[in-house]
PDB file of C-alpha atoms in Angstrom:
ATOM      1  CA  UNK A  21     -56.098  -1.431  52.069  1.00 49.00           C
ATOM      2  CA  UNK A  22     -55.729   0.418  48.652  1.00 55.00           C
ATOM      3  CA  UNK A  23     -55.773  -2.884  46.737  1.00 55.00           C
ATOM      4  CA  UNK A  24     -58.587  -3.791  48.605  1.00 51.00           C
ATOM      5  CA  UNK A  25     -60.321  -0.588  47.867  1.00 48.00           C
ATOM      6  CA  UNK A  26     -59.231  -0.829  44.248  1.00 51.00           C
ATOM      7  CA  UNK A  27     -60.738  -4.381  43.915  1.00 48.00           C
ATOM      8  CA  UNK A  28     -63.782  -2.776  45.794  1.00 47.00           C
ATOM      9  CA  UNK A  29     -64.154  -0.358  42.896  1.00 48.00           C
ATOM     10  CA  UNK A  30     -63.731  -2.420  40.071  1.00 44.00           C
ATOM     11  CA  UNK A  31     -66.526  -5.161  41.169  1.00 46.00           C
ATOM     12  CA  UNK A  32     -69.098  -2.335  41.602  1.00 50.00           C
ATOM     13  CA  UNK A  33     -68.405  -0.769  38.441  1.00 46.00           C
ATOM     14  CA  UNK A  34     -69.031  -3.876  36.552  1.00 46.00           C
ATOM     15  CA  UNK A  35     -71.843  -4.932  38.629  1.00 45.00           C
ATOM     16  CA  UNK A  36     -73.370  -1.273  37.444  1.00 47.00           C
ATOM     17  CA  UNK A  37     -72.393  -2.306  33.842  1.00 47.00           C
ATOM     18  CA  UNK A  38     -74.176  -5.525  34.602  1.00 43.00           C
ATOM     19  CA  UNK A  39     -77.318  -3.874  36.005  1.00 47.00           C
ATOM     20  CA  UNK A  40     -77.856  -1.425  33.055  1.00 46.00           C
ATOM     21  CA  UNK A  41     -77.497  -3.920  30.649  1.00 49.00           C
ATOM     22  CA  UNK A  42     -79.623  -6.452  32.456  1.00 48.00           C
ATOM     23  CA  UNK A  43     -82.292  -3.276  31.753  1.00 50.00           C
ATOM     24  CA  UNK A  44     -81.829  -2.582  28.419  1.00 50.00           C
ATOM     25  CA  UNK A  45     -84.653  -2.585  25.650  1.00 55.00           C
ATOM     26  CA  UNK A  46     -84.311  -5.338  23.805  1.00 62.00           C
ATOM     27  CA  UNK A  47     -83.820  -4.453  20.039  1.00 69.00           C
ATOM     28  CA  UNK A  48     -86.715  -5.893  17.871  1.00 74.00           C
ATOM     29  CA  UNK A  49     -85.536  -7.762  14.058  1.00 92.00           C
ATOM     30  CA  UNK A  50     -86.591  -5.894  11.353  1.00 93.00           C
ATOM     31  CA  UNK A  51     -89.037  -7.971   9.041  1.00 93.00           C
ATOM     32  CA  UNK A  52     -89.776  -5.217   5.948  1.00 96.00           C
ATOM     33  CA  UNK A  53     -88.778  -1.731   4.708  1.00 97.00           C
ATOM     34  CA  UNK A  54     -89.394   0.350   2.007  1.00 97.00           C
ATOM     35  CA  UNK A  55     -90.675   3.697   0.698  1.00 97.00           C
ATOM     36  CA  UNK A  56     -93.533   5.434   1.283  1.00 97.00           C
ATOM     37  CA  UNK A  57     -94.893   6.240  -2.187  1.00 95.00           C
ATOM     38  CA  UNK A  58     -93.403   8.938  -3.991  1.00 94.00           C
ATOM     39  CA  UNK A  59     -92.741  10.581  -1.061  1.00 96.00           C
ATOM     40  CA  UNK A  60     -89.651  11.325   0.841  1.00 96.00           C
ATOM     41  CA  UNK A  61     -91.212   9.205   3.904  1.00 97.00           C
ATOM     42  CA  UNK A  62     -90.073   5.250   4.505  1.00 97.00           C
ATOM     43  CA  UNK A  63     -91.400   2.698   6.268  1.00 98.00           C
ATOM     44  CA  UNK A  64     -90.475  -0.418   8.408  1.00 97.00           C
ATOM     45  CA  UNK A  65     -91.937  -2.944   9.956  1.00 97.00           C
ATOM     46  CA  UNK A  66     -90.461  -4.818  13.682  1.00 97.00           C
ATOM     47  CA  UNK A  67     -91.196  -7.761  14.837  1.00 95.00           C
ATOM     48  CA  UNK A  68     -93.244  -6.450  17.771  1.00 96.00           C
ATOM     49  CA  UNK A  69     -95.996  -4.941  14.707  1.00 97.00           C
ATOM     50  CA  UNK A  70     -94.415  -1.285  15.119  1.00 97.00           C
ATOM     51  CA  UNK A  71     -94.658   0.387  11.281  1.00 97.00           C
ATOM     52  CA  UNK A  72     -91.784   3.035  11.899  1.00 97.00           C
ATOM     53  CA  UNK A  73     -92.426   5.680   9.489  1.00 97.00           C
ATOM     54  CA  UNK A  74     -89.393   8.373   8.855  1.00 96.00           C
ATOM     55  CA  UNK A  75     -87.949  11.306   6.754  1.00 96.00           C
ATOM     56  CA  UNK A  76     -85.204  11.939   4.808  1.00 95.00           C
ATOM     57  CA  UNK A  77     -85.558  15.470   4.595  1.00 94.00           C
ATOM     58  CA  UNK A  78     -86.720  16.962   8.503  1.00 93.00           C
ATOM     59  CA  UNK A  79     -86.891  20.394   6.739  1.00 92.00           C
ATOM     60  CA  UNK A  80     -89.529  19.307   4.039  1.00 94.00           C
ATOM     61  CA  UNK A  81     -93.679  18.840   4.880  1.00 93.00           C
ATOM     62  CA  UNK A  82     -95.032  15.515   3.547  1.00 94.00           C
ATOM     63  CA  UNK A  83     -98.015  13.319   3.637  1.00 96.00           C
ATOM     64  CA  UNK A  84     -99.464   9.786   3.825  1.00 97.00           C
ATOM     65  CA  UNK A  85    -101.244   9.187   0.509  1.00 97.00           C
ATOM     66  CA  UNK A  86    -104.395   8.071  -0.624  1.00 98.00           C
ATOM     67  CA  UNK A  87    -104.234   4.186  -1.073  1.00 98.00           C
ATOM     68  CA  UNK A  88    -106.749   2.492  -3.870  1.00 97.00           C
ATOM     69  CA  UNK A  89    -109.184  -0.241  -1.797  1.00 95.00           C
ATOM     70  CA  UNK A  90    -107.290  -3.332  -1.259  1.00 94.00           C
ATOM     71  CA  UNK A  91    -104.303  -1.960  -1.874  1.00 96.00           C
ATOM     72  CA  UNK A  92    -100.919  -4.350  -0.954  1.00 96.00           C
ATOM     73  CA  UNK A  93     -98.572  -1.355  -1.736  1.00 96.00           C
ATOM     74  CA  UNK A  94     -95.885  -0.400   0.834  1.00 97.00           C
ATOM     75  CA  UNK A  95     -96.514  -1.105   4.531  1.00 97.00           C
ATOM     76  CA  UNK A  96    -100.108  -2.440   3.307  1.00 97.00           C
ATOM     77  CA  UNK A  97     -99.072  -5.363   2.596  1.00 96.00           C
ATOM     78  CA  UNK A  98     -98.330  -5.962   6.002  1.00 97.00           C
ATOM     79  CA  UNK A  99    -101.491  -4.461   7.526  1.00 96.00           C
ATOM     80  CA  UNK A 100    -102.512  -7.572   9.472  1.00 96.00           C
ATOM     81  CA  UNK A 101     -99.020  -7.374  11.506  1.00 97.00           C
ATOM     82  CA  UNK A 102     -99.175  -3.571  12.371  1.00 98.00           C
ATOM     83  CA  UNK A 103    -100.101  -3.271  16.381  1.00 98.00           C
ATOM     84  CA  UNK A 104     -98.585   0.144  16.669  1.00 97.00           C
ATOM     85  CA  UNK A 105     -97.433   3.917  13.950  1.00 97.00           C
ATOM     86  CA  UNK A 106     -94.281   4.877  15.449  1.00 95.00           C
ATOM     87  CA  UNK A 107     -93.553   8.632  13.766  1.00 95.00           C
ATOM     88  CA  UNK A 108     -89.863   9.183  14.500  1.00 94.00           C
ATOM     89  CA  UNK A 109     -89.223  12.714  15.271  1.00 89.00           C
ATOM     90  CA  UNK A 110     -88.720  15.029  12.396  1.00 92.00           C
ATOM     91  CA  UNK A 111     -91.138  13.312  10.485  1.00 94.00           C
ATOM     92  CA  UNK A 112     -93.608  16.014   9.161  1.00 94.00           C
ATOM     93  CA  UNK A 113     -97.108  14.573   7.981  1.00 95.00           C
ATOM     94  CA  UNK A 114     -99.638  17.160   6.720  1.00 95.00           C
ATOM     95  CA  UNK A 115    -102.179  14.546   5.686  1.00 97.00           C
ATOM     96  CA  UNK A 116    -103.277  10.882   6.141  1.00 98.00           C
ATOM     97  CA  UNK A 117    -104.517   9.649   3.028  1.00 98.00           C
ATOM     98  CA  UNK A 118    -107.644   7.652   1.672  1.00 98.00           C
ATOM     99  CA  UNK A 119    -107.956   3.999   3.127  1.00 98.00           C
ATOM    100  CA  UNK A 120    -103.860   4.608   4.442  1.00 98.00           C
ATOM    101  CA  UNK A 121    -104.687   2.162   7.076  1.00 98.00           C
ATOM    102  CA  UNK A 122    -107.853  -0.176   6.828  1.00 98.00           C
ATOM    103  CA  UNK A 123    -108.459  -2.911   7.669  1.00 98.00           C
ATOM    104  CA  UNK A 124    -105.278  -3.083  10.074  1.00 98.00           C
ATOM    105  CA  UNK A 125    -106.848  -5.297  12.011  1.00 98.00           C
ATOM    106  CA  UNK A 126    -104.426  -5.521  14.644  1.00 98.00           C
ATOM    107  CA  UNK A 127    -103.604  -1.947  15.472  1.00 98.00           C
ATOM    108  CA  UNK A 128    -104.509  -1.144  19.002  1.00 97.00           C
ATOM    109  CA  UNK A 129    -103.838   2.882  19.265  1.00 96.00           C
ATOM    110  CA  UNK A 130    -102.783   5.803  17.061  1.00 96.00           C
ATOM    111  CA  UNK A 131    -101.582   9.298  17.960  1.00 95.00           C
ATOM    112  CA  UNK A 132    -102.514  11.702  15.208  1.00 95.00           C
ATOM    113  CA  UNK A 133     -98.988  13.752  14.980  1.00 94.00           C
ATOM    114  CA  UNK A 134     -99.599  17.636  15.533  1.00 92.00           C
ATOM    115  CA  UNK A 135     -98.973  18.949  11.821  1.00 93.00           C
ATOM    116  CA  UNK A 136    -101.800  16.620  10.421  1.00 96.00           C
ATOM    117  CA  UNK A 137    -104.295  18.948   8.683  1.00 96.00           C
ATOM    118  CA  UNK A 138    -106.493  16.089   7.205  1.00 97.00           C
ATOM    119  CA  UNK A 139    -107.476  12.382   7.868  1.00 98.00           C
ATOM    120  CA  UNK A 140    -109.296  11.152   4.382  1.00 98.00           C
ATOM    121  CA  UNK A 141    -112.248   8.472   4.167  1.00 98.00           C
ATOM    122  CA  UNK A 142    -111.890   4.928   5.235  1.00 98.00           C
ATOM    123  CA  UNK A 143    -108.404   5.721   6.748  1.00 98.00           C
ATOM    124  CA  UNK A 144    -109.141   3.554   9.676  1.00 98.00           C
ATOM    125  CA  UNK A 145    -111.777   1.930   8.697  1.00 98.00           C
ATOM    126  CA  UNK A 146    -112.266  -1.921   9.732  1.00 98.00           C
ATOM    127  CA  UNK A 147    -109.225  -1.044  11.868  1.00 98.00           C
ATOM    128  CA  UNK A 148    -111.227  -3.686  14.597  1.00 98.00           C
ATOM    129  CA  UNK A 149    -108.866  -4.113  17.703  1.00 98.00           C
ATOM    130  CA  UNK A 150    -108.036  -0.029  17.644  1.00 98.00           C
ATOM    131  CA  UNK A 151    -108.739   0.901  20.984  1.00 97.00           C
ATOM    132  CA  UNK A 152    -107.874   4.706  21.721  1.00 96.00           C
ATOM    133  CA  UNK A 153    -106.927   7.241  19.404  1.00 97.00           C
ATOM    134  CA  UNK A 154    -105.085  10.616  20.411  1.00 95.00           C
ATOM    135  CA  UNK A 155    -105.069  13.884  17.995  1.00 94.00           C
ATOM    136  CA  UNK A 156    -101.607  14.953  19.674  1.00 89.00           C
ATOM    137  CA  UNK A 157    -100.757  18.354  20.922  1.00 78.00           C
ATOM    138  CA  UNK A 158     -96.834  17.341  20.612  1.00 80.00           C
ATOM    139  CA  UNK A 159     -94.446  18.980  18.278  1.00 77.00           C
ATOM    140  CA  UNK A 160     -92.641  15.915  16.081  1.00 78.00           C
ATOM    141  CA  UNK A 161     -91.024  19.040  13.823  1.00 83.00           C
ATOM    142  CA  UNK A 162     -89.741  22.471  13.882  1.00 82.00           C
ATOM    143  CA  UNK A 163     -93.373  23.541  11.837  1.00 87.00           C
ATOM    144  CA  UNK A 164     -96.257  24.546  13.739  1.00 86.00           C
ATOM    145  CA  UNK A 165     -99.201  22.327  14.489  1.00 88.00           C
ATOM    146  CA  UNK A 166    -102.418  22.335  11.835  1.00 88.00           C
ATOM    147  CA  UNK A 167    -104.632  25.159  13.109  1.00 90.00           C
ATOM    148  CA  UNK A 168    -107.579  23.406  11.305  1.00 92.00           C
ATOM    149  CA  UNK A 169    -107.945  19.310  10.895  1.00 95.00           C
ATOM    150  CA  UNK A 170    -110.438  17.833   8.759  1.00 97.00           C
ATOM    151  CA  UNK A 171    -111.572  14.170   9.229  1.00 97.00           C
ATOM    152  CA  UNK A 172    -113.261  12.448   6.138  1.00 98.00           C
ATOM    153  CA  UNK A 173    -115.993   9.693   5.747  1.00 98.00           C
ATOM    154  CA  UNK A 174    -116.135   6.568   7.792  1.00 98.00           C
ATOM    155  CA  UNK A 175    -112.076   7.673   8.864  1.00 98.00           C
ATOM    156  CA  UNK A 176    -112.728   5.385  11.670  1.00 98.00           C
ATOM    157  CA  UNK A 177    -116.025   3.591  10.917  1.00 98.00           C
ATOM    158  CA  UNK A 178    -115.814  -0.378  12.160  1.00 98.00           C
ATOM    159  CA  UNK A 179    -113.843   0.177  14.404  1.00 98.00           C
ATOM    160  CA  UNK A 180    -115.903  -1.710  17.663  1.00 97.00           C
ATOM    161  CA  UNK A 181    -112.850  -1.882  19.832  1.00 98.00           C
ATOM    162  CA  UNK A 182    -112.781   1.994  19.599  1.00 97.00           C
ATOM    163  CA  UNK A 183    -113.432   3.227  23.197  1.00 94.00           C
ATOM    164  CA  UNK A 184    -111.552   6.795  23.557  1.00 93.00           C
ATOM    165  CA  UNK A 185    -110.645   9.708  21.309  1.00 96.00           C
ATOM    166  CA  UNK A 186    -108.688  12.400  22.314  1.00 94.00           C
ATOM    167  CA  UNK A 187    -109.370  15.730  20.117  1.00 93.00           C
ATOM    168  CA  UNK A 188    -107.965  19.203  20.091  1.00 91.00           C
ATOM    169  CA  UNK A 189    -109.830  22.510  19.823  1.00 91.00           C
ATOM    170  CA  UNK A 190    -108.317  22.463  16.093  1.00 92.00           C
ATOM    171  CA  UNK A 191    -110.698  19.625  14.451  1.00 94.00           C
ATOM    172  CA  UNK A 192    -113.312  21.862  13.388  1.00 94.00           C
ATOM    173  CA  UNK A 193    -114.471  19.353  10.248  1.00 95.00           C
ATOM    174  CA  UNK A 194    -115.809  15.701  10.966  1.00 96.00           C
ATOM    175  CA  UNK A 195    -117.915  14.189   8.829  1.00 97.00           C
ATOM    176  CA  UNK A 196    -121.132  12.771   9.486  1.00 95.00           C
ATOM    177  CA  UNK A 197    -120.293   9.331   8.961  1.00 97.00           C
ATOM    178  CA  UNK A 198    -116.671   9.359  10.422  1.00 97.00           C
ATOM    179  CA  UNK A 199    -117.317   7.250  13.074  1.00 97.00           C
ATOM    180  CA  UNK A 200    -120.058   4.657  11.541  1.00 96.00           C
ATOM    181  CA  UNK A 201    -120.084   1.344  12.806  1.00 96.00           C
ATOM    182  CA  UNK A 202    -117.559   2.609  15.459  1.00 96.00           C
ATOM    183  CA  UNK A 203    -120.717   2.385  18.724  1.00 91.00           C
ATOM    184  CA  UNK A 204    -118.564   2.332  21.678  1.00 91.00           C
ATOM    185  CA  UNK A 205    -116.788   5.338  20.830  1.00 94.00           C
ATOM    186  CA  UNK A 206    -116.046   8.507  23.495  1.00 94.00           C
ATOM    187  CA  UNK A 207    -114.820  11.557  22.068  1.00 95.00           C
ATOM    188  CA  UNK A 208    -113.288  14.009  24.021  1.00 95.00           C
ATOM    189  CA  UNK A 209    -112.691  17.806  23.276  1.00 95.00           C
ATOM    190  CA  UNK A 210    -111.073  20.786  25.584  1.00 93.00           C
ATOM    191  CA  UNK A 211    -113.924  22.781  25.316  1.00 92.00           C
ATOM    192  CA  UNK A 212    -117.911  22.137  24.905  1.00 93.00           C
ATOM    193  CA  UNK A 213    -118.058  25.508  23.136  1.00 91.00           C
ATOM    194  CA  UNK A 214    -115.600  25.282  20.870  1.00 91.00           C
ATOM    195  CA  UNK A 215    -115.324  24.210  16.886  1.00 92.00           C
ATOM    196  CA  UNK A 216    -114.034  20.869  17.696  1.00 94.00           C
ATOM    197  CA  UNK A 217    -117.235  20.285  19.832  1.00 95.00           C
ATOM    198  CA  UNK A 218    -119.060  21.804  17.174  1.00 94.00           C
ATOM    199  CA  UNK A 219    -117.628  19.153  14.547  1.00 94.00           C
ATOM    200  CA  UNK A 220    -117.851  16.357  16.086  1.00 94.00           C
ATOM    201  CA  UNK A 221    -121.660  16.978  16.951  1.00 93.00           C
ATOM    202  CA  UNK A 222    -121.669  16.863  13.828  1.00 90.00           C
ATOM    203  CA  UNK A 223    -121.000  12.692  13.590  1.00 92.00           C
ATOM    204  CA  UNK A 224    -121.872  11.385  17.201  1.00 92.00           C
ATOM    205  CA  UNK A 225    -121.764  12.965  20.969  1.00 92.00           C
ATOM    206  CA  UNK A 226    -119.360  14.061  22.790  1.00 95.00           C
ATOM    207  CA  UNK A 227    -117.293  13.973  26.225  1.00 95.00           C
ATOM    208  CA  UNK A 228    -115.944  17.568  28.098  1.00 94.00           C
ATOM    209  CA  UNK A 229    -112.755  17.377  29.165  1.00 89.00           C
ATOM    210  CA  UNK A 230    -112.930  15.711  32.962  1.00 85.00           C
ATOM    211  CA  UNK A 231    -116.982  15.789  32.323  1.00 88.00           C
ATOM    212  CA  UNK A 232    -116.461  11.824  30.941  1.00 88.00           C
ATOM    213  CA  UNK A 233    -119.656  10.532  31.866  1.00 93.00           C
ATOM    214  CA  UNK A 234    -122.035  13.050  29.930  1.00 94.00           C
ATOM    215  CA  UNK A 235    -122.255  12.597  26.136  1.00 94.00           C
ATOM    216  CA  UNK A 236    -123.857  15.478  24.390  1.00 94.00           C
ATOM    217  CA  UNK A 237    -124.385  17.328  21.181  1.00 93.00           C
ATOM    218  CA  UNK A 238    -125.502  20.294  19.436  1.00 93.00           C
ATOM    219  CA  UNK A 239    -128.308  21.477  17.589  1.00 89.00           C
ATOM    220  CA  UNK A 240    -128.194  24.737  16.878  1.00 87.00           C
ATOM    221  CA  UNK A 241    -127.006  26.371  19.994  1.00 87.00           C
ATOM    222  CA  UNK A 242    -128.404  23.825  22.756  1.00 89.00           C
ATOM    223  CA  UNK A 243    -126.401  21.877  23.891  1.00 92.00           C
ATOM    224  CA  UNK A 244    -128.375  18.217  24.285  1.00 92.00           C
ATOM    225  CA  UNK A 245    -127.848  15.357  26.366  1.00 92.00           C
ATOM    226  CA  UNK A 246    -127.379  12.576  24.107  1.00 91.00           C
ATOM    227  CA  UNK A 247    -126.261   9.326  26.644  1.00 91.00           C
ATOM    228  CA  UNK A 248    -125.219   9.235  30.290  1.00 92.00           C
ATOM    229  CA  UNK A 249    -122.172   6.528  30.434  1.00 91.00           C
ATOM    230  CA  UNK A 250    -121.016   7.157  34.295  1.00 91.00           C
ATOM    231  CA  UNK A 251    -121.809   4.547  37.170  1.00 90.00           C
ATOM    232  CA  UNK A 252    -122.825   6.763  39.648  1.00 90.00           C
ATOM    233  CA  UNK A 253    -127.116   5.952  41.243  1.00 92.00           C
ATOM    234  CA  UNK A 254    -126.865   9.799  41.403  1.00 93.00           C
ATOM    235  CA  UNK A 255    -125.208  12.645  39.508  1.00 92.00           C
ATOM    236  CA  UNK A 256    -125.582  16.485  39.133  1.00 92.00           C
ATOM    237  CA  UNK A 257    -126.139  17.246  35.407  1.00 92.00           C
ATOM    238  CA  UNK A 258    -123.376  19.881  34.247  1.00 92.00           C
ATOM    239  CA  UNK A 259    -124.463  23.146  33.684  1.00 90.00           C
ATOM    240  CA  UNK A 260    -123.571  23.767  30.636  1.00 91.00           C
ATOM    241  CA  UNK A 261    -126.534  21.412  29.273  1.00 91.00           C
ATOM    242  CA  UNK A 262    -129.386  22.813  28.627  1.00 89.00           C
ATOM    243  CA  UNK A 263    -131.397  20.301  26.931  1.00 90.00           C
ATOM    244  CA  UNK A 264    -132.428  16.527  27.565  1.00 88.00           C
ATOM    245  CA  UNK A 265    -134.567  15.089  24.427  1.00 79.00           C
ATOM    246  CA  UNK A 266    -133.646  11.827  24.091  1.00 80.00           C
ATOM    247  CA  UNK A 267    -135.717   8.673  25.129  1.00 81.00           C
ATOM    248  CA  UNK A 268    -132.140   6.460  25.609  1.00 85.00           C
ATOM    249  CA  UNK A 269    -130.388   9.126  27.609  1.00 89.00           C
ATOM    250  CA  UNK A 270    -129.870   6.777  30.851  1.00 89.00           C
ATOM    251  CA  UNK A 271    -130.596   3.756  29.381  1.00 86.00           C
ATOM    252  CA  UNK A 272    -128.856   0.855  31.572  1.00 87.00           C
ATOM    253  CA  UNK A 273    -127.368   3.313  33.789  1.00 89.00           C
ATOM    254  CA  UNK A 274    -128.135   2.703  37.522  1.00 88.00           C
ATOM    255  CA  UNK A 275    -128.898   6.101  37.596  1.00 89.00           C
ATOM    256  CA  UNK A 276    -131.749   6.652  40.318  1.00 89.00           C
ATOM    257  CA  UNK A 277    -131.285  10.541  41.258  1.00 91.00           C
ATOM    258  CA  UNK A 278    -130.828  13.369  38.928  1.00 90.00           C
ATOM    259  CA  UNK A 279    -129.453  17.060  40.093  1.00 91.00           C
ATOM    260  CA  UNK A 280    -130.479  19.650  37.469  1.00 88.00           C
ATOM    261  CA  UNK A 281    -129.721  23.545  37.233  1.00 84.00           C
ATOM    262  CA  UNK A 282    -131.674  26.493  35.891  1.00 83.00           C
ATOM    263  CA  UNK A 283    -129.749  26.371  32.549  1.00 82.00           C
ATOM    264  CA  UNK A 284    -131.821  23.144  31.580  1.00 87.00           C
ATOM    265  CA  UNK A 285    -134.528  24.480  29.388  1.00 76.00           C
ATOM    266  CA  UNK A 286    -135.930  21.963  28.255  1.00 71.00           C
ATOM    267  CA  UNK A 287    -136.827  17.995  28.806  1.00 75.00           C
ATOM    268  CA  UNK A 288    -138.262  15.782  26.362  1.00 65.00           C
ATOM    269  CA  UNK A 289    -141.532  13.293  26.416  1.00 52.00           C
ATOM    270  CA  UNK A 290    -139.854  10.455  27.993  1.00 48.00           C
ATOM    271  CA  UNK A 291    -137.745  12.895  31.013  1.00 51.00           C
ATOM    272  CA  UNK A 292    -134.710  11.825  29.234  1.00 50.00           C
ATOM    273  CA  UNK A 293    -134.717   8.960  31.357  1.00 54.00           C
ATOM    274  CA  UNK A 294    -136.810   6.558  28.660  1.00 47.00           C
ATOM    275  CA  UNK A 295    -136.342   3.175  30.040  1.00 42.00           C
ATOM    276  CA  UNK A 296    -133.845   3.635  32.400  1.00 40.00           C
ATOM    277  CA  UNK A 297    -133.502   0.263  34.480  1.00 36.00           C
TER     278      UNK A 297
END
């Protein structure tokens, strides 16, 4: 019986051995490496299109630089293989530079580590198949996150793909043109009363946290319905608009019944509802 228990034992351990190998992520070739600049930051590229980017130095700030247009230096001259910015932990990045990654044509998403303070022009521009973009909330280092975050001109204009970004209450510069060219974009912020919403009124409207179907902006301190984007044939406007003054509003929405509160002030000469089908 105790051999039989023994043999029992050693078959189920190396099926389990098996099993979690069978599982295992497959490791991905390395096709190029290098430096990042002058900087204490490297690079590589896998064979799946992730650009790895670490540190040598987890105790020591650094930056992405600025990158002269059509620039093939460091990971650029692989831009039309990156899919995916991989920041290993301990990597500390207080800026993105100038033109770091257009025309990437094949990068899909990008998370915006914690400790960036800056994003500089045409940093994602022509960037076409990028999809979603998150300004993280996540800790990669032992410094504190960027309690301001700056994001430069056209930073993500042409960019068509681009559907979602995800800001925090700490943008509180975007410039006018960031998002040019970019016309299916949604960009989210915590709060509608905050400096991030506040910014980014500045370039295009905005989303409210769970509110995702009611684009707005600012001018001065009314808060204006800019586009409706849900599906619903009716929908109670949120209360914290107080102004509808655009002709497009519900353009091709199948919206059909509109639930206002006291708090809107004011409607313009089309209703908002211009030519609503």
């Amino acid at each position: 019986m105790n051999k039989l228990l023994k043999t029992a034992f050693v078959l189920c351990f190396f099926l389990i051995a098996f099993s979690v190998g069978a599982v295992a992520p497959k490791a991905h070739a390395q096709i190029a490496s290098g430096a990042i600049g002058n900087t204490i930051l490297s690079w590589s590229l896998e064979e799946n299109g992730d650009v790895i980017i670490r540190t040598s130095n987890e105790a020591e700030k650094n930056y992405i630089p600025d990158y002269p247009i059509n620039s093939t230096a460091d990971f650029r001259q692989y831009k039309d293989q990156i899919k995916r910015v991989v920041w290993k932990r301990g990597v500390s990045v207080t800026s993105i530079g100038e033109r770091a990654f257009e025309d990437c044509v094949n990068l899909e998403s990008m998370e915006i580590p914690a400790d960036v303070a800056s994003v500089g022009a045409y940093a994602f521009q022509g960037c076409t198949s990028l999809a979603s973009v998150t300004f993280s909330s996540d800790k990669y280092t032992v410094f504190s996150a960027a309690t301001e975050i700056s994001i430069g001109n056209r930073a993500f204009g042409n960019c068509p793909a681009l559907g979602t970004v995800s800001m925090q209450n700490t943008v509180t510069s975007v410039s006018s043109t960031a998002f040019t060219g970019s016309d299916n974009v949604k960009i989210h912020v915590p709060d509608y009363n905050g400096a991030a919403a506040r910014a980014v009124s500045n370039a295009t409207h905005f989303y409210v946290g769970s509110d995702t179907a009611w684009g707005i902006r600012y001018y001065g301190d009314v808060l204006n319905l800019r586009k409706y984007t849900g599906t619903a044939a009716s929908a109670s406007l949120p209360a914290y608009v107080t102004a509808i003054y655009s002709d497009t509003a519900f353009t091709g929405s199948a919206l059909k019944a509109l639930t206002v509160t006291d708090s809107l002030a004011s409607v313009g000469a089309y209703q908002g509802f211009g030519y609503a089908e």
